[in-house]
């Protein structure tokens, strides 16, 4: 069945806007080449999108060209402003961007563990408001939040989780109350990191892979056939609770001690580094990432640094082998601060140990974005949601 004229216009508009997002400013002639649409159709959509305030002339194609055909059209970046938050147990980081994802302002602040729920929420909200003011914006269209814990697949809300601060859950409602015009959503931090690594990082060529997060905490995210999988209760990837050999007990429903987290969490990695005489590079957070970076730099054969990396790779491979046996993803990305610090040196060691543990082939890659992947993923999802709404049906 042929599309109606209005549907065809909407499809063409989205196609053109998508190209302008990916390619940057384009002339009408270049839009015609890339879309395959006729010249009159392109002229019509350019007029329509300009009238809707979504695109504008931002320059000319070159000194040798003049006139209407040389005009460069680009998305009106300040049509909407977005915010992304990376919420951690010990603090929060914020970035404010325009509609195309250009960062306008960013900030972070610690939130002490002994601060009450109300004051902690107020500190986080105030940080968002200050960053928004610094960006020169007066309102937010969309806010994306990355946080540890389980996201209820039915409600989209952060579930109450033992061991995580109560202010995490209260923050979403507080932001929605203080920013009533904004669309506020929350996603598990590791899931956002995986989306960022797929879009801008180590998994750009993969539509199926698992991200293993190695930072302050431990987690995993699963992307199969290009789709993020959350599970029936939102718990896909809670690999920190995975019972593994090499620990002195089993994890419980409320404590991942004795699970995979006990082998590769930041505290366990820092302790392992100390056992091998590895001193962390100063100024790196977490300390475990500083220890791994120092070991990679000085890992001569037979040295304590090399033995530390070998031992760590053996621990990581236990969890990776379990993931590979269940999902056969073909690729595992070692994300987070520790994964990035280890780079290819650590990834190669894990790859070798995995080959001895599993009959299934799988690449092991270091993450490219490190701890910044969560904030990047939150910003990408906020941008996608805002553009989905604003680009859906331009006014005529």
Coordinates of C-alpha atoms in Angstrom, one line a residue:
X1 CA 0.0 0.0 0.0
X2 CA 1.4 3.4 -1.0
X3 CA 2.1 5.9 1.8
X4 CA -0.3 8.8 2.1
X5 CA 1.2 12.2 1.2
X6 CA 1.4 13.2 4.9
X7 CA 3.2 10.0 5.8
X8 CA 5.5 10.3 2.9
X9 CA 6.4 13.9 4.0
X10 CA 7.0 12.7 7.6
X11 CA 9.3 9.9 6.3
X12 CA 11.2 12.3 4.1
X13 CA 11.6 14.8 6.9
X14 CA 13.0 12.2 9.2
X15 CA 15.4 11.0 6.6
X16 CA 16.7 14.5 5.9
X17 CA 17.0 15.3 9.6
X18 CA 18.8 12.0 10.3
X19 CA 21.3 12.9 7.6
X20 CA 21.9 16.4 9.0
X21 CA 22.5 14.8 12.4
X22 CA 25.0 12.3 11.2
X23 CA 26.7 14.4 8.4
X24 CA 26.4 17.9 9.7
X25 CA 25.3 20.9 7.6
X26 CA 24.4 20.0 3.9
X27 CA 23.2 21.8 0.8
X28 CA 19.9 21.0 -0.7
X29 CA 21.8 19.5 -3.6
X30 CA 23.7 17.2 -1.3
X31 CA 20.5 16.2 0.4
X32 CA 19.0 15.3 -2.9
X33 CA 22.0 13.1 -3.7
X34 CA 22.0 11.3 -0.3
X35 CA 18.2 10.8 -0.1
X36 CA 17.5 10.0 -3.7
X37 CA 14.5 12.4 -3.6
X38 CA 13.6 14.7 -6.4
X39 CA 14.7 18.4 -6.4
X40 CA 11.1 19.7 -5.8
X41 CA 10.6 17.2 -2.9
X42 CA 13.9 18.3 -1.3
X43 CA 12.9 22.0 -1.8
X44 CA 9.6 21.3 -0.2
X45 CA 11.0 19.5 2.9
X46 CA 13.7 22.2 3.3
X47 CA 10.9 24.9 3.4
X48 CA 8.8 22.8 5.7
X49 CA 11.6 22.1 8.2
X50 CA 12.8 25.7 8.1
X51 CA 9.3 26.9 8.8
X52 CA 9.1 24.5 11.7
X53 CA 12.2 25.9 13.2
X54 CA 14.1 22.6 13.0
X55 CA 16.7 23.7 10.4
X56 CA 18.3 27.0 9.3
X57 CA 20.9 28.3 6.9
X58 CA 24.2 28.1 8.7
X59 CA 26.6 29.1 5.9
X60 CA 27.6 28.4 2.3
X61 CA 29.2 25.4 0.6
X62 CA 32.3 27.2 -0.6
X63 CA 33.8 30.4 -2.0
X64 CA 33.2 29.3 -5.6
X65 CA 29.5 28.8 -5.1
X66 CA 26.9 31.5 -4.6
X67 CA 23.1 31.6 -4.6
X68 CA 20.4 29.4 -3.2
X69 CA 22.1 26.1 -4.2
X70 CA 25.2 27.0 -2.1
X71 CA 23.2 27.4 1.2
X72 CA 24.2 25.0 3.9
X73 CA 21.3 23.8 6.1
X74 CA 21.9 22.5 9.6
X75 CA 19.7 21.5 12.6
X76 CA 18.8 24.3 14.9
X77 CA 20.9 23.1 17.8
X78 CA 19.4 25.4 20.4
X79 CA 15.8 24.3 19.6
X80 CA 16.1 22.2 22.7
X81 CA 18.5 21.6 25.6
X82 CA 19.3 18.2 27.1
X83 CA 20.9 17.0 30.3
X84 CA 22.6 13.7 31.2
X85 CA 23.5 12.5 34.7
X86 CA 25.8 9.8 35.9
X87 CA 24.6 9.0 39.4
X88 CA 27.1 7.1 41.5
X89 CA 27.0 6.0 45.2
X90 CA 29.5 8.7 46.0
X91 CA 28.4 11.6 43.8
X92 CA 26.9 12.8 40.5
X93 CA 28.2 14.1 37.2
X94 CA 26.1 16.3 34.9
X95 CA 26.4 17.4 31.3
X96 CA 24.1 19.8 29.4
X97 CA 24.0 19.8 25.7
X98 CA 22.1 21.2 22.7
X99 CA 19.8 19.2 20.5
X100 CA 22.6 17.7 18.4
X101 CA 24.6 16.7 21.4
X102 CA 27.1 19.5 21.5
X103 CA 28.3 19.9 25.1
X104 CA 27.6 23.3 26.6
X105 CA 28.5 22.8 30.2
X106 CA 29.4 20.0 32.6
X107 CA 30.1 19.6 36.3
X108 CA 30.4 17.0 39.0
X109 CA 30.1 17.0 42.8
X110 CA 30.7 14.4 45.5
X111 CA 27.8 13.5 47.8
X112 CA 29.0 12.1 51.1
X113 CA 27.6 8.8 52.4
X114 CA 26.5 10.4 55.7
X115 CA 24.4 13.0 54.0
X116 CA 20.7 12.4 54.5
X117 CA 18.4 11.6 51.6
X118 CA 16.7 15.0 51.4
X119 CA 20.0 17.0 51.4
X120 CA 21.6 14.6 49.0
X121 CA 18.7 15.0 46.5
X122 CA 18.9 18.8 46.9
X123 CA 22.6 18.8 46.2
X124 CA 22.1 16.8 43.0
X125 CA 19.2 18.9 41.7
X126 CA 21.0 22.1 42.5
X127 CA 24.0 20.9 40.5
X128 CA 21.8 20.3 37.5
X129 CA 20.2 23.7 37.8
X130 CA 23.7 25.4 38.1
X131 CA 25.0 23.5 35.1
X132 CA 21.9 24.5 33.1
X133 CA 22.4 28.1 34.0
X134 CA 26.1 27.9 33.1
X135 CA 25.1 26.5 29.7
X136 CA 23.0 29.6 29.1
X137 CA 19.7 27.7 28.8
X138 CA 16.5 28.4 30.6
X139 CA 14.8 25.0 30.4
X140 CA 15.5 21.3 29.6
X141 CA 13.6 19.3 27.1
X142 CA 14.9 15.8 28.1
X143 CA 16.9 14.5 31.0
X144 CA 18.6 11.1 30.8
X145 CA 19.9 9.5 34.0
X146 CA 22.3 6.6 34.5
X147 CA 22.3 4.9 37.9
X148 CA 23.3 1.6 39.4
X149 CA 20.6 -0.9 40.3
X150 CA 17.6 -2.5 38.6
X151 CA 15.1 -0.6 36.4
X152 CA 11.6 -1.9 36.6
X153 CA 10.7 -2.9 33.0
X154 CA 7.0 -2.1 33.5
X155 CA 7.3 1.4 35.1
X156 CA 10.7 2.5 34.0
X157 CA 11.5 3.4 37.6
X158 CA 14.6 2.6 39.6
X159 CA 13.8 -0.2 42.0
X160 CA 14.6 -0.2 45.7
X161 CA 17.9 -2.0 46.0
X162 CA 19.7 -3.0 49.2
X163 CA 23.0 -1.3 49.5
X164 CA 22.2 1.6 47.2
X165 CA 21.4 5.1 48.6
X166 CA 17.8 6.1 48.9
X167 CA 18.5 9.4 47.3
X168 CA 19.1 7.7 43.9
X169 CA 15.4 6.7 43.7
X170 CA 14.2 10.1 45.1
X171 CA 16.3 12.0 42.6
X172 CA 14.2 11.1 39.5
X173 CA 10.9 12.4 41.1
X174 CA 12.7 15.5 42.4
X175 CA 14.0 16.4 39.0
X176 CA 10.6 15.9 37.4
X177 CA 9.1 18.2 40.1
X178 CA 11.7 21.0 39.7
X179 CA 11.8 20.7 35.9
X180 CA 8.1 20.1 35.1
X181 CA 8.6 20.6 31.3
X182 CA 11.4 18.1 31.0
X183 CA 11.0 14.4 30.1
X184 CA 13.0 12.6 32.7
X185 CA 14.0 8.9 32.4
X186 CA 16.5 6.6 34.1
X187 CA 18.4 3.6 32.8
X188 CA 20.9 1.2 34.4
X189 CA 24.4 2.6 34.2
X190 CA 26.0 -0.4 32.6
X191 CA 23.3 -0.6 29.9
X192 CA 24.0 3.0 29.0
X193 CA 27.8 2.3 28.9
X194 CA 27.1 -0.5 26.4
X195 CA 25.0 1.7 24.2
X196 CA 27.8 4.3 24.2
X197 CA 30.5 1.8 23.4
X198 CA 28.3 0.6 20.5
X199 CA 27.7 4.0 19.1
X200 CA 31.0 5.7 19.8
X201 CA 33.4 3.2 21.2
X202 CA 34.8 -0.3 21.0
X203 CA 31.8 -2.1 19.6
X204 CA 30.9 0.1 16.7
X205 CA 31.1 -2.8 14.3
X206 CA 29.0 -5.2 16.5
X207 CA 25.3 -5.7 16.8
X208 CA 25.7 -8.5 19.3
X209 CA 28.1 -8.2 22.3
X210 CA 28.4 -8.1 26.0
X211 CA 29.9 -5.3 28.0
X212 CA 31.6 -6.3 31.2
X213 CA 31.8 -3.3 33.5
X214 CA 34.9 -3.2 35.7
X215 CA 35.0 -0.1 37.9
X216 CA 33.9 0.7 41.4
X217 CA 31.2 -1.9 40.9
X218 CA 30.8 -4.9 38.6
X219 CA 28.1 -5.4 36.0
X220 CA 27.3 -6.5 32.5
X221 CA 25.1 -5.3 29.7
X222 CA 23.8 -7.6 26.9
X223 CA 23.1 -6.4 23.4
X224 CA 21.7 -9.0 21.0
X225 CA 20.9 -8.3 17.4
X226 CA 21.2 -4.6 18.0
X227 CA 18.8 -4.6 20.9
X228 CA 19.5 -4.0 24.6
X229 CA 18.2 -6.9 26.6
X230 CA 16.9 -6.0 30.1
X231 CA 15.3 -9.3 31.2
X232 CA 11.9 -10.0 32.8
X233 CA 12.7 -8.0 36.0
X234 CA 15.3 -5.6 34.6
X235 CA 18.1 -7.7 36.0
X236 CA 20.0 -8.9 32.9
X237 CA 23.7 -8.4 33.6
X238 CA 23.8 -8.5 37.4
X239 CA 26.9 -10.5 37.0
X240 CA 28.3 -9.4 40.4
X241 CA 26.0 -12.0 42.0
X242 CA 27.3 -14.8 39.8
X243 CA 28.6 -17.6 42.0
X244 CA 32.1 -18.4 41.0
X245 CA 35.1 -20.5 42.1
X246 CA 37.8 -18.7 44.0
X247 CA 35.6 -17.1 46.7
X248 CA 35.1 -18.2 50.3
X249 CA 31.3 -18.2 50.2
X250 CA 28.2 -17.8 48.1
X251 CA 26.4 -14.5 47.3
X252 CA 23.0 -13.9 48.8
X253 CA 19.9 -12.1 47.5
X254 CA 21.1 -8.9 49.3
X255 CA 24.9 -9.2 49.1
X256 CA 27.1 -10.0 46.1
X257 CA 30.0 -10.8 48.5
X258 CA 31.1 -14.3 47.4
X259 CA 30.0 -13.6 43.8
X260 CA 32.0 -12.5 40.8
X261 CA 32.2 -9.0 42.3
X262 CA 34.4 -10.5 45.1
X263 CA 37.0 -11.3 42.4
X264 CA 36.9 -8.2 40.2
X265 CA 35.3 -5.4 42.1
X266 CA 37.6 -2.4 42.7
X267 CA 38.4 -3.3 46.3
X268 CA 39.3 -6.9 45.3
X269 CA 41.5 -5.7 42.4
X270 CA 43.3 -3.2 44.6
X271 CA 43.9 -5.9 47.2
X272 CA 45.3 -8.2 44.5
X273 CA 47.6 -5.5 43.3
X274 CA 48.9 -5.0 46.8
X275 CA 49.7 -8.8 47.1
X276 CA 51.9 -8.5 44.0
X277 CA 53.6 -5.3 45.1
X278 CA 51.9 -3.1 42.5
X279 CA 51.6 0.6 43.5
X280 CA 48.8 2.5 41.9
X281 CA 49.4 5.5 39.8
X282 CA 48.3 8.6 41.8
X283 CA 45.2 10.6 41.0
X284 CA 43.4 7.7 39.2
X285 CA 39.9 6.8 40.4
X286 CA 39.3 4.1 41.4
X287 CA 42.6 3.0 42.9
X288 CA 42.2 -0.3 41.1
X289 CA 42.3 1.4 37.8
X290 CA 45.5 3.2 38.9
X291 CA 47.1 -0.1 39.8
X292 CA 46.1 -1.7 36.5
X293 CA 47.5 1.3 34.6
X294 CA 50.7 1.2 36.5
X295 CA 51.1 -2.6 35.9
X296 CA 50.5 -2.3 32.2
X297 CA 53.2 0.4 32.0
X298 CA 55.8 -1.7 33.8
X299 CA 54.8 -5.3 33.1
X300 CA 58.1 -6.8 32.2
X301 CA 58.1 -10.7 31.9
X302 CA 58.3 -12.3 35.3
X303 CA 57.7 -9.0 37.2
X304 CA 55.2 -8.5 40.0
X305 CA 53.2 -6.3 37.6
X306 CA 53.0 -9.1 35.0
X307 CA 51.9 -11.6 37.6
X308 CA 49.3 -9.2 38.9
X309 CA 47.8 -8.8 35.4
X310 CA 47.9 -12.6 34.8
X311 CA 46.1 -13.2 38.1
X312 CA 43.5 -10.5 37.3
X313 CA 43.0 -11.8 33.8
X314 CA 42.3 -15.3 35.2
X315 CA 39.7 -13.9 37.5
X316 CA 38.0 -11.9 34.8
X317 CA 38.0 -14.9 32.4
X318 CA 35.9 -16.9 34.9
X319 CA 33.0 -14.4 34.5
X320 CA 33.6 -14.0 30.7
X321 CA 33.5 -17.7 30.2
X322 CA 30.2 -17.9 32.0
X323 CA 28.7 -15.2 29.8
X324 CA 30.1 -16.8 26.6
X325 CA 28.7 -20.2 27.6
X326 CA 25.2 -18.8 28.1
X327 CA 25.0 -16.2 25.3
X328 CA 27.7 -16.9 22.7
X329 CA 27.9 -13.2 21.9
X330 CA 31.1 -13.5 19.9
X331 CA 32.5 -10.3 21.5
X332 CA 33.0 -9.2 25.1
X333 CA 34.1 -5.6 25.8
X334 CA 36.0 -4.9 29.1
X335 CA 34.4 -1.6 30.0
X336 CA 34.7 0.8 33.0
X337 CA 37.8 2.4 34.4
X338 CA 39.6 -0.8 35.0
X339 CA 38.9 -2.2 31.5
X340 CA 40.1 1.0 29.9
X341 CA 43.2 1.1 32.1
X342 CA 44.1 -2.5 31.2
X343 CA 43.7 -1.8 27.5
X344 CA 44.8 -4.4 25.0
X345 CA 47.4 -5.8 27.4
X346 CA 44.8 -7.0 29.8
X347 CA 42.3 -7.9 27.1
X348 CA 44.8 -10.1 25.4
X349 CA 45.5 -12.0 28.7
X350 CA 41.8 -12.5 29.2
X351 CA 41.4 -13.7 25.6
X352 CA 44.1 -16.3 26.1
X353 CA 42.6 -17.6 29.3
X354 CA 39.1 -17.7 27.8
X355 CA 40.3 -19.8 24.9
X356 CA 41.4 -22.4 27.4
X357 CA 38.1 -22.3 29.3
X358 CA 35.5 -22.2 26.5
X359 CA 35.1 -24.0 23.2
X360 CA 33.1 -21.0 21.8
X361 CA 35.1 -18.3 20.0
X362 CA 34.8 -14.7 21.4
X363 CA 36.8 -11.5 20.9
X364 CA 37.8 -9.7 24.0
X365 CA 38.2 -6.0 23.5
X366 CA 39.1 -3.1 25.9
X367 CA 36.5 -0.5 26.2
X368 CA 37.3 2.8 24.6
X369 CA 35.2 5.2 26.8
X370 CA 36.1 4.0 30.3
X371 CA 34.1 5.6 33.1
X372 CA 32.8 8.3 30.8
X373 CA 30.7 5.8 28.9
X374 CA 27.8 6.1 31.3
X375 CA 27.4 9.9 30.9
X376 CA 27.9 9.5 27.1
X377 CA 25.2 6.9 26.9
X378 CA 22.8 9.0 29.0
X379 CA 23.4 11.9 26.7
X380 CA 22.9 9.8 23.5
X381 CA 19.6 8.4 24.8
X382 CA 18.4 11.8 25.9
X383 CA 19.3 13.2 22.4
X384 CA 17.5 10.3 20.7
X385 CA 14.4 10.8 22.7
X386 CA 14.3 14.5 22.2
X387 CA 14.8 14.2 18.4
X388 CA 12.3 11.4 18.2
X389 CA 9.6 13.8 19.6
X390 CA 10.7 17.0 17.9
X391 CA 11.4 15.4 14.5
X392 CA 8.3 13.3 14.4
X393 CA 5.9 15.7 12.7
X394 CA 7.2 19.2 11.9
X395 CA 4.6 21.9 11.8
X396 CA 3.7 23.2 8.3

